[in-house]
Amino acid sequence: MKINRELCDVCGTCVSVCPVDAIIVSEFKVDIDNMKCINCLNCLKVCPIKAITEDK
Amino acid sequence: MNIKNRYDVVVIGAGPAGSVAARFAAENGASVLMLERDREPGIPVRCAEGVSHNGIAPFIDIDQRWIASKIDVAKLHSPNGETAIMRNNGTGYVLERRIFDTALCELAAEKGALLVTKADALDLVWENDKIIGVKYKYLGEIRTVKCDIVIGADGVESRVGRWAGIDTSLRLEDIDTCVQYTLAGIDVEKDTCEFYFGKEVSPGGYVWIFPKSDHTANVGIGIAGHLAHEKGPKEFLDEFMQKRFPNATVTYTVYGGVPTAAALKELVKDNVMIVGDAAHQVNPITGGGIVQAMIAARSAGKVAAEAVKQKRFDAKFLKKYTKEWDKTLGDTQKVIFKMKEKFMKLTDERFNGIVDFCQKVPADKFSLKALFTEAVKGDPKLMMDVAKAFVVSKIKLK
Ligand SMILES: Cc1cc2nc3c(=O)[nH]c(=O)nc-3n(C[C@H](O)[C@H](O)[C@H](O)COP(=O)(O)OP(=O)(O)OC[C@H]3O[C@@H](n4cnc5c(N)ncnc54)[C@H](O)[C@@H]3O)c2cc1C
Ligand code: SF4
Ligand code: SF4
């Protein structure tokens, strides 16, 4: 999963639906730990600004 | 500011949940540290800022500094363009949350709690399988603080529960993905909240207009997570804007998520309590969470202080908070959650029917109970549940 930092508003919505706690928020940015990620696409579906894409 | 390296209670997050928990823990004798990641409580605002007077009055004296407008009327718009007016049975407000959240923190500080902003909690600290503190980053430096109780009030993006071993992840159906614009240069009625329903406008959710004056308003949308994939909330809201406010200026944009689940079953672990959005303590139909967070946090703060007095930090003792939550709002939220599942499946025809029904009720006779009862018509079991919820709970739906 890849986050477009230009779009991301650091709102944390994606974190709440990640089943494996692979998303980390801090004051200014959000990071996805692709080692933990199981590609369920939940985060991508709920992001209000569609800042997450599949990193193929 | 002198940050010690040990407190009885460390609260993570300084939203309404965190500041109220901190206040009641401190007032009842505990030493309390509150860690907030952002530079100031309340910002960025991720909220439509609507509350009821009766909901917030027990927690804070009403102060014009953080009231934008007073709401007496709700206007419902059906998918077929009909409207119904209902006079609220009790005043509502649209807040200035930035100032409101800070005011709540000031009350916590008066009782002796210490707030540290720009302090990002990174993890819990464990020793012999027991939580003994919190690791956090402050001004670029990693620090630890020891404590007996951690209160996770870290909002929708909560991780404290997960760190403690509670699965807090939401199903896609149980999160509303939201976009909101604060608009200027528009004409609205300062005392009237408006709501739009229907699958063309807002699938599995609604559009709201919460006026902040006669010429400014929070206009936003929440749509159910599982329905947001193809076309997201921004696209829906932009379409709505084209129709209703094509010439408005946007002075502020909010993105965010609202949990619309039943609250977490597991609110405590040994040495840990979870409150507010972090615990999904939000009305699953309205998405209102400010008052819910404060009510839960008051219980959590008091129980934490009692735990400190009795030196009982085990989950069994802390469950007093869970029990009190169930009694005050938790049981009601379970029923509202069932109603929400039903709401999500309502067809546009049913919404038209509901607004039609509302039109026939005199504006001042209107109650949310009547509305919900109409909405669940044809499902006798759920109707009974709704009736029970209203009898059991003395607290009105937001
Ligand atoms: C678009 C939108 C509209 C809404 N409209 C309404 C409404 O009209 N009425 C209503 O009642 N509710 C509304 N809500 C819901 C309401 O905003 C929340 O329920 C309420 O803010 C919950 O309070 P809280 O204290 O639990 O969480 P928050 O207010 O989110 O506070 C959590 C705090 O924790 C901090 N934090 C998180 N992680 C960490 C960490 N690791 N370390 C340090 N700090 C951390 C965050 O920075 C934040 O300040 C809305 C929500 C959204 C998204
Ligand atoms: S795709 Fe799924 S597992 Fe991966 S980060 Fe997103 S929500 Fe988490
Ligand atoms: S949901 Fe989207 S905008 Fe919000 S933090 Fe995640 S990636 Fe950023």
Coordinates of C-alpha atoms and ligand atoms in Angstrom, one line a residue:
Chain A
M1 CA 0.0 0.0 0.0
K2 CA 1.2 3.5 -0.8
I3 CA 0.1 6.8 0.6
N4 CA 0.1 9.9 -1.4
R5 CA 1.5 12.4 1.0
E6 CA 0.3 15.4 -1.1
L7 CA -3.3 14.2 -0.6
C8 CA -3.2 12.6 2.9
D9 CA -4.7 14.8 5.6
V10 CA -3.5 12.6 8.5
C11 CA -7.1 12.1 9.6
G12 CA -6.5 8.5 10.9
T13 CA -9.6 7.0 9.4
C14 CA -7.5 4.3 7.7
V15 CA -6.0 3.3 11.0
S16 CA -9.4 2.4 12.5
V17 CA -10.1 -0.3 9.8
C18 CA -6.7 -1.9 9.6
P19 CA -7.1 -5.4 11.0
V20 CA -3.4 -5.9 11.6
D21 CA -2.3 -2.5 13.0
A22 CA 0.0 -1.9 10.1
I23 CA -0.7 1.9 9.9
I24 CA 1.1 4.4 12.2
V25 CA 0.0 8.0 12.5
S26 CA 2.1 10.8 13.9
E27 CA 1.3 14.6 14.0
F28 CA 2.3 15.2 10.5
K29 CA 2.3 11.9 8.7
V30 CA 0.9 8.4 8.2
D31 CA 3.0 5.4 7.5
I32 CA 2.1 1.9 6.3
D33 CA 4.3 -1.0 7.4
N34 CA 4.1 -3.1 4.3
M35 CA 5.8 -6.0 6.2
K36 CA 2.7 -6.2 8.4
C37 CA 0.1 -5.3 5.7
I38 CA -2.1 -8.2 4.4
N39 CA -3.5 -6.3 1.4
C40 CA -7.1 -6.3 2.6
L41 CA -7.6 -2.9 1.0
N42 CA -9.8 -1.7 3.9
C43 CA -7.7 1.5 4.3
L44 CA -7.9 2.3 0.6
K45 CA -11.7 1.9 0.6
V46 CA -12.3 4.3 3.5
C47 CA -9.8 7.0 2.9
P48 CA -12.0 10.1 2.4
I49 CA -9.6 11.7 -0.1
K50 CA -8.5 8.5 -1.8
A51 CA -4.9 9.0 -0.9
I52 CA -4.0 5.3 -0.7
T53 CA -3.2 3.2 -3.7
E54 CA -2.1 -0.4 -4.2
D55 CA 1.6 -0.4 -4.5
K56 CA 2.2 -3.0 -7.2
Chain B
M1 CA 6.3 23.0 33.1
N2 CA 7.8 20.1 35.0
I3 CA 7.1 16.7 33.6
K4 CA 7.7 14.1 36.3
N5 CA 8.7 10.5 35.4
R6 CA 5.8 8.9 37.3
Y7 CA 2.1 9.6 37.6
D8 CA -0.8 7.5 38.9
V9 CA -2.6 7.9 35.6
V10 CA -1.4 8.8 32.1
V11 CA -4.2 9.8 29.6
I12 CA -3.3 9.6 25.9
G13 CA -5.2 12.2 23.8
A14 CA -6.7 15.5 24.9
G15 CA -10.0 15.5 23.1
P16 CA -13.2 15.6 25.1
A17 CA -12.7 12.0 26.3
G18 CA -9.2 12.6 27.5
S19 CA -9.7 16.0 29.2
V20 CA -12.8 14.9 31.0
A21 CA -11.2 11.6 32.2
A22 CA -8.2 13.6 33.3
R23 CA -10.3 16.1 35.2
F24 CA -12.3 13.5 37.1
A25 CA -9.3 11.4 37.9
A26 CA -7.4 14.4 39.2
E27 CA -10.4 15.8 41.1
N28 CA -10.7 12.5 42.9
G29 CA -7.1 12.5 44.1
A30 CA -5.0 10.9 41.3
S31 CA -1.9 12.5 39.9
V32 CA -2.5 12.8 36.1
L33 CA -0.5 13.4 33.0
M34 CA -2.2 14.0 29.7
L35 CA -0.3 13.5 26.5
E36 CA -1.5 15.2 23.2
R37 CA 0.2 14.7 19.9
D38 CA -0.9 17.9 18.3
R39 CA 0.3 21.4 19.2
E40 CA -3.0 22.4 20.7
P41 CA -6.1 20.5 21.9
G42 CA -9.0 20.6 19.5
I43 CA -7.0 21.2 16.3
P44 CA -7.3 20.2 13.6
V45 CA -11.0 20.2 14.2
R46 CA -12.5 17.1 12.7
C47 CA -16.1 17.6 13.6
A48 CA -19.5 19.2 12.6
E49 CA -19.6 20.6 16.1
G50 CA -23.2 19.9 16.9
V51 CA -24.2 19.1 20.5
S52 CA -27.3 19.3 22.8
H53 CA -27.4 21.7 25.7
N54 CA -28.5 19.0 28.0
G55 CA -25.6 16.8 26.9
I56 CA -22.8 19.2 27.7
A57 CA -24.2 21.3 30.5
P58 CA -23.3 18.8 33.2
F59 CA -19.7 19.1 32.2
I60 CA -19.0 22.8 31.6
D61 CA -20.6 26.1 32.2
I62 CA -22.0 27.4 28.8
D63 CA -19.6 30.1 27.5
Q64 CA -20.3 32.3 24.5
R65 CA -16.6 32.0 23.6
W66 CA -17.2 28.5 22.2
I67 CA -20.7 28.8 21.0
A68 CA -21.2 29.7 17.3
S69 CA -24.9 29.3 17.1
K70 CA -28.0 28.1 19.0
I71 CA -30.1 25.5 17.3
D72 CA -33.8 25.1 17.8
V73 CA -35.0 23.6 14.6
A74 CA -34.1 20.5 12.5
K75 CA -35.1 20.3 8.8
L76 CA -35.2 16.9 7.1
H77 CA -34.9 16.6 3.3
S78 CA -36.2 13.4 1.7
P79 CA -34.8 11.9 -1.5
N80 CA -37.8 13.2 -3.4
G81 CA -37.2 16.7 -2.4
E82 CA -39.9 17.0 0.4
T83 CA -39.0 18.7 3.7
A84 CA -40.2 18.3 7.2
I85 CA -39.5 20.7 10.1
M86 CA -39.1 19.6 13.6
R87 CA -38.6 21.8 16.6
N88 CA -36.0 20.3 18.9
N89 CA -37.2 19.3 22.4
G90 CA -34.2 21.0 23.9
T91 CA -31.7 23.5 22.6
G92 CA -28.7 22.5 20.6
Y93 CA -25.4 24.3 19.8
V94 CA -22.9 24.5 17.0
L95 CA -19.6 24.8 18.9
E96 CA -16.2 26.3 18.1
R97 CA -14.5 23.0 19.0
R98 CA -11.1 24.5 18.9
I99 CA -12.0 26.7 21.9
F100 CA -14.3 24.2 23.5
D101 CA -11.6 21.4 23.6
T102 CA -9.1 23.8 25.1
A103 CA -11.7 25.0 27.7
L104 CA -12.2 21.3 28.8
C105 CA -8.4 21.0 29.2
E106 CA -8.3 24.1 31.3
L107 CA -10.8 22.5 33.7
A108 CA -8.6 19.4 33.9
A109 CA -5.6 21.6 34.7
E110 CA -7.6 23.4 37.4
K111 CA -8.0 20.1 39.1
G112 CA -4.3 19.4 38.9
A113 CA -3.9 17.4 35.7
L114 CA -0.9 18.3 33.6
L115 CA -1.3 18.5 29.8
V116 CA 1.7 18.2 27.5
T117 CA 1.1 19.1 23.9
K118 CA 3.3 17.9 21.0
A119 CA 3.8 14.7 23.0
D120 CA 3.2 11.7 20.8
A121 CA 2.6 8.4 22.6
L122 CA 4.5 5.6 20.8
D123 CA 3.8 2.5 22.8
L124 CA 3.1 1.0 26.2
V125 CA 6.0 0.0 28.5
W126 CA 5.8 -3.5 29.8
E127 CA 7.6 -5.3 32.6
N128 CA 7.0 -9.0 33.5
D129 CA 3.9 -9.0 31.3
K130 CA 2.5 -6.0 33.1
I131 CA 2.0 -2.5 31.7
I132 CA 4.0 0.0 33.8
G133 CA 4.1 3.1 31.7
V134 CA 4.0 4.9 28.3
K135 CA 6.8 5.6 25.8
Y136 CA 6.3 8.9 24.1
K137 CA 8.1 11.4 21.9
Y138 CA 8.4 14.9 23.0
L139 CA 10.3 17.6 21.1
G140 CA 12.2 15.0 19.2
E141 CA 13.2 13.1 22.3
I142 CA 12.0 9.6 23.2
R143 CA 11.0 9.4 26.9
T144 CA 9.1 7.1 29.2
V145 CA 6.7 7.9 32.0
K146 CA 5.7 5.3 34.6
C147 CA 2.1 5.0 35.8
D148 CA -0.4 2.5 37.2
I149 CA -3.2 3.3 34.8
V150 CA -3.2 4.2 31.1
I151 CA -6.3 5.8 29.7
G152 CA -6.5 5.5 25.9
A153 CA -8.5 8.5 24.7
D154 CA -6.7 8.7 21.4
G155 CA -9.7 9.1 19.1
V156 CA -10.7 7.2 15.9
E157 CA -7.0 6.5 15.0
S158 CA -6.6 4.8 18.4
R159 CA -3.8 2.4 18.9
V160 CA -3.6 2.2 22.7
G161 CA -6.3 -0.5 22.8
R162 CA -4.3 -2.6 20.3
W163 CA -1.1 -2.1 22.2
A164 CA -2.9 -3.5 25.2
G165 CA -4.3 -6.5 23.3
I166 CA -7.8 -5.3 22.5
D167 CA -8.9 -5.7 18.9
T168 CA -10.3 -2.2 18.1
S169 CA -10.4 -2.6 14.3
L170 CA -13.7 -1.6 12.7
R171 CA -15.6 -3.4 9.9
L172 CA -16.0 -1.3 6.8
E173 CA -19.7 -1.2 7.5
D174 CA -19.0 0.4 10.9
I175 CA -17.1 3.4 9.9
D176 CA -18.5 6.5 8.2
T177 CA -16.0 8.2 5.9
C178 CA -16.5 11.9 6.0
V179 CA -15.7 15.2 4.3
Q180 CA -16.8 18.5 5.5
Y181 CA -16.5 22.1 4.3
T182 CA -16.9 25.2 6.4
L183 CA -18.6 27.6 4.0
A184 CA -18.8 31.3 3.8
G185 CA -20.8 33.6 1.6
I186 CA -24.0 31.5 1.8
D187 CA -27.5 32.1 3.2
V188 CA -28.7 29.7 5.8
E189 CA -30.9 30.0 8.9
K190 CA -28.8 30.4 12.0
D191 CA -31.1 28.3 14.2
T192 CA -31.7 25.4 11.8
C193 CA -29.8 22.3 11.2
E194 CA -30.5 20.5 8.0
F195 CA -30.2 16.9 7.0
Y196 CA -30.4 15.2 3.5
F197 CA -31.0 11.5 3.1
G198 CA -31.0 9.1 0.2
K199 CA -28.7 6.9 -1.8
E200 CA -28.1 9.6 -4.5
V201 CA -27.0 12.1 -1.9
S202 CA -25.3 10.0 0.7
P203 CA -25.5 6.1 0.7
G204 CA -25.7 4.7 4.2
G205 CA -25.3 8.1 5.8
Y206 CA -26.5 11.7 5.4
V207 CA -25.5 15.2 4.5
W208 CA -25.6 17.8 7.2
I209 CA -25.7 21.6 7.3
F210 CA -24.8 23.0 10.7
P211 CA -24.9 26.8 10.6
K212 CA -22.3 28.8 12.4
S213 CA -24.1 32.1 11.5
D214 CA -26.6 33.2 8.9
H215 CA -23.8 33.2 6.3
T216 CA -21.5 30.4 7.4
A217 CA -22.0 26.7 8.1
N218 CA -20.3 23.3 8.4
V219 CA -21.6 21.3 5.5
G220 CA -20.5 17.7 5.4
I221 CA -21.2 14.1 4.5
G222 CA -20.6 10.7 6.0
I223 CA -21.0 7.6 4.0
A224 CA -20.7 4.0 5.2
G225 CA -17.2 2.6 4.5
H226 CA -18.3 -0.4 2.5
L227 CA -20.3 1.9 0.1
A228 CA -17.5 4.4 -0.4
H229 CA -15.2 2.5 -2.7
E230 CA -16.2 3.6 -6.2
K231 CA -17.4 7.1 -5.4
G232 CA -16.1 8.6 -2.2
P233 CA -17.5 11.2 0.2
K234 CA -15.7 14.0 -1.5
E235 CA -17.4 13.3 -4.9
F236 CA -20.8 13.1 -3.2
L237 CA -20.3 16.3 -1.3
D238 CA -19.0 18.2 -4.3
E239 CA -22.1 17.2 -6.2
F240 CA -24.3 18.4 -3.4
M241 CA -22.4 21.7 -3.3
Q242 CA -23.0 22.2 -7.0
K243 CA -26.8 21.9 -6.3
R244 CA -27.2 23.8 -3.1
F245 CA -24.2 26.2 -2.7
P246 CA -22.5 26.6 -6.1
N247 CA -21.0 29.9 -5.2
A248 CA -19.8 29.3 -1.7
T249 CA -16.3 29.9 -0.5
V250 CA -14.7 27.0 1.5
T251 CA -12.8 28.4 4.5
Y252 CA -11.9 25.1 6.1
T253 CA -11.9 21.4 4.9
V254 CA -12.2 18.4 7.2
Y255 CA -11.5 14.8 6.4
G256 CA -12.3 12.2 9.0
G257 CA -13.9 9.0 10.1
V258 CA -16.7 8.3 12.6
P259 CA -17.1 4.9 14.2
T260 CA -20.7 3.7 13.9
A261 CA -20.3 0.4 15.6
A262 CA -21.6 -0.9 18.9
A263 CA -19.0 0.2 21.6
L264 CA -16.0 -2.1 22.2
K265 CA -17.0 -5.1 24.4
E266 CA -13.7 -5.0 26.1
L267 CA -13.2 -1.5 27.5
V268 CA -10.5 -2.4 30.0
K269 CA -7.5 -4.6 30.5
D270 CA -5.2 -4.8 33.5
N271 CA -3.8 -1.2 34.0
V272 CA -5.7 0.1 30.9
M273 CA -9.0 1.8 30.1
I274 CA -10.3 3.0 26.7
V275 CA -12.7 5.9 26.2
G276 CA -14.4 8.0 23.6
D277 CA -14.0 7.4 19.8
A278 CA -11.2 5.0 20.7
A279 CA -13.8 2.8 22.4
H280 CA -16.3 3.5 19.6
Q281 CA -18.6 5.3 22.1
V282 CA -20.4 7.1 19.4
N283 CA -24.1 7.2 18.5
P284 CA -24.1 4.9 15.5
I285 CA -26.9 6.7 13.7
T286 CA -26.2 10.4 14.3
G287 CA -22.4 10.0 14.5
G288 CA -22.4 12.2 17.6
G289 CA -19.6 11.4 19.9
I290 CA -18.7 14.4 22.0
V291 CA -21.3 13.9 24.8
Q292 CA -20.9 10.2 24.7
A293 CA -17.1 10.6 25.2
M294 CA -17.6 12.9 28.1
I295 CA -20.1 10.7 29.9
A296 CA -17.9 7.6 29.5
A297 CA -14.8 9.6 30.5
R298 CA -16.4 10.9 33.7
S299 CA -16.9 7.2 34.8
A300 CA -13.5 6.2 33.6
G301 CA -11.8 9.0 35.5
K302 CA -13.6 8.4 38.7
V303 CA -13.0 4.6 38.6
A304 CA -9.3 5.3 37.8
A305 CA -9.0 7.5 40.9
E306 CA -10.7 4.9 43.0
A307 CA -8.4 2.2 41.7
V308 CA -5.4 4.4 42.8
K309 CA -6.9 4.8 46.3
Q310 CA -7.4 1.0 46.6
K311 CA -4.3 0.1 44.7
R312 CA -6.4 -2.2 42.4
F313 CA -5.3 -1.9 38.8
D314 CA -6.6 -5.3 37.5
A315 CA -9.2 -5.5 34.8
K316 CA -11.7 -7.0 37.3
F317 CA -11.6 -3.8 39.3
L318 CA -11.5 -1.4 36.3
K319 CA -14.6 -3.1 34.9
K320 CA -16.6 -0.9 37.3
Y321 CA -16.2 1.6 34.4
T322 CA -17.5 -0.9 31.9
K323 CA -20.6 -1.6 34.1
E324 CA -21.3 2.1 34.5
W325 CA -20.9 2.7 30.8
D326 CA -23.4 -0.1 30.0
K327 CA -25.8 1.5 32.5
T328 CA -25.6 5.1 31.3
L329 CA -25.3 4.7 27.5
G330 CA -23.8 1.4 26.5
D331 CA -27.1 -0.6 26.5
T332 CA -28.8 2.1 24.5
Q333 CA -26.0 2.3 22.0
K334 CA -26.4 -1.5 21.4
V335 CA -30.1 -0.8 20.4
I336 CA -29.2 2.2 18.3
F337 CA -26.6 0.1 16.6
K338 CA -29.2 -2.5 15.6
M339 CA -31.4 0.4 14.3
K340 CA -28.4 1.7 12.3
E341 CA -28.0 -1.7 10.5
K342 CA -31.7 -1.3 9.6
F343 CA -31.2 2.4 8.6
M344 CA -28.4 1.5 6.2
K345 CA -30.8 -0.7 4.3
L346 CA -33.7 1.7 4.1
T347 CA -34.7 2.4 0.6
D348 CA -35.3 5.9 -0.7
E349 CA -39.0 5.2 -0.7
R350 CA -38.9 4.5 3.0
F351 CA -37.0 7.8 3.6
N352 CA -39.7 9.6 1.6
G353 CA -42.2 7.9 3.8
I354 CA -40.5 9.0 7.0
V355 CA -40.2 12.6 5.9
D356 CA -43.9 12.4 4.8
F357 CA -44.8 11.1 8.3
C358 CA -42.7 13.9 9.9
Q359 CA -44.6 16.5 7.9
K360 CA -47.8 15.4 9.4
V361 CA -46.6 15.8 13.0
P362 CA -46.8 19.3 14.3
A363 CA -43.3 20.7 14.6
D364 CA -43.4 21.1 18.3
K365 CA -44.9 17.7 19.0
F366 CA -42.0 16.0 17.3
S367 CA -39.7 13.6 19.0
L368 CA -36.8 11.5 17.8
K369 CA -38.6 8.5 19.4
A370 CA -41.5 9.1 17.0
L371 CA -39.1 9.3 14.1
F372 CA -37.2 6.2 14.9
T373 CA -40.4 4.3 15.6
E374 CA -41.6 5.3 12.2
A375 CA -38.3 4.3 10.6
V376 CA -38.4 0.7 12.1
K377 CA -42.1 0.2 11.3
G378 CA -42.8 -3.3 10.2
D379 CA -40.2 -4.8 12.5
P380 CA -42.0 -5.4 15.7
K381 CA -39.0 -6.8 17.6
L382 CA -36.9 -3.7 16.8
M383 CA -39.8 -1.5 17.7
M384 CA -39.9 -3.1 21.1
D385 CA -36.2 -2.6 21.5
V386 CA -36.5 1.1 20.5
A387 CA -39.3 1.6 23.1
K388 CA -37.2 -0.1 25.7
A389 CA -34.1 2.0 24.9
F390 CA -36.1 5.2 25.3
V391 CA -37.6 4.0 28.6
V392 CA -34.3 2.7 30.0
S393 CA -32.2 5.6 29.0
K394 CA -33.0 9.0 30.5
I395 CA -30.5 10.5 28.1
K396 CA -32.0 11.6 24.9
L397 CA -30.4 10.7 21.6
K398 CA -28.3 13.6 20.5
Ligands
LIG1 C1 -16.7 14.9 10.1 C2 -17.1 14.6 11.5 C3 -18.2 15.3 12.0 C4 -18.5 15.0 13.4 N1 -19.6 15.7 13.9 C5 -20.0 15.6 15.2 C6 -21.0 16.3 15.7 O1 -21.6 17.2 15.1 N2 -21.4 16.1 17.0 C7 -20.7 15.2 17.8 O2 -21.0 15.1 19.0 N3 -19.7 14.5 17.3 C8 -19.3 14.6 16.0 N4 -18.2 13.9 15.5 C9 -17.6 12.9 16.4 C10 -16.7 13.7 17.4 O3 -15.8 14.5 16.7 C11 -15.9 12.6 18.2 O4 -16.8 11.6 18.6 C12 -15.2 13.3 19.4 O5 -14.2 14.2 19.0 C13 -14.6 12.1 20.2 O6 -13.7 12.7 21.2 P1 -12.4 11.9 21.6 O7 -11.9 12.7 22.8 O8 -12.8 10.4 21.9 O9 -11.5 11.9 20.4 P2 -10.8 13.1 19.6 O10 -11.5 14.3 19.8 O11 -10.5 12.6 18.3 O12 -9.4 13.3 20.4 C14 -8.4 12.3 20.4 C15 -7.1 13.0 20.6 O13 -6.0 12.1 20.8 C16 -4.9 12.5 20.2 N5 -4.0 11.4 19.9 C17 -4.2 10.3 19.1 N6 -3.2 9.4 19.2 C18 -2.3 9.9 20.0 C19 -1.0 9.5 20.5 N7 -0.5 8.3 20.1 N8 -0.4 10.3 21.4 C20 -0.9 11.5 21.8 N9 -2.1 11.9 21.4 C21 -2.8 11.2 20.5 C22 -5.4 13.2 18.9 O14 -4.4 14.1 18.4 C23 -6.6 13.9 19.4 O15 -6.4 15.2 19.8 C24 -17.8 14.1 14.2 C25 -16.7 13.5 13.6 C26 -16.3 13.7 12.3 C27 -15.1 13.0 11.8
SF4_2 S1 -4.4 -3.0 3.1 FE1 -5.4 -3.7 4.9 S2 -3.7 -4.6 6.1 FE2 -2.8 -3.3 4.6 S3 -2.5 -1.3 5.6 FE3 -4.5 -1.3 4.5 S4 -6.0 -1.9 6.1 FE4 -3.9 -2.5 6.8
SF4_3 S1 -7.5 7.9 5.7 FE1 -6.4 8.8 3.9 S2 -6.3 11.0 4.5 FE2 -6.8 9.9 6.4 S3 -4.8 9.4 7.3 FE3 -5.4 7.6 6.1 S4 -4.4 8.0 4.1 FE4 -4.4 9.9 5.2

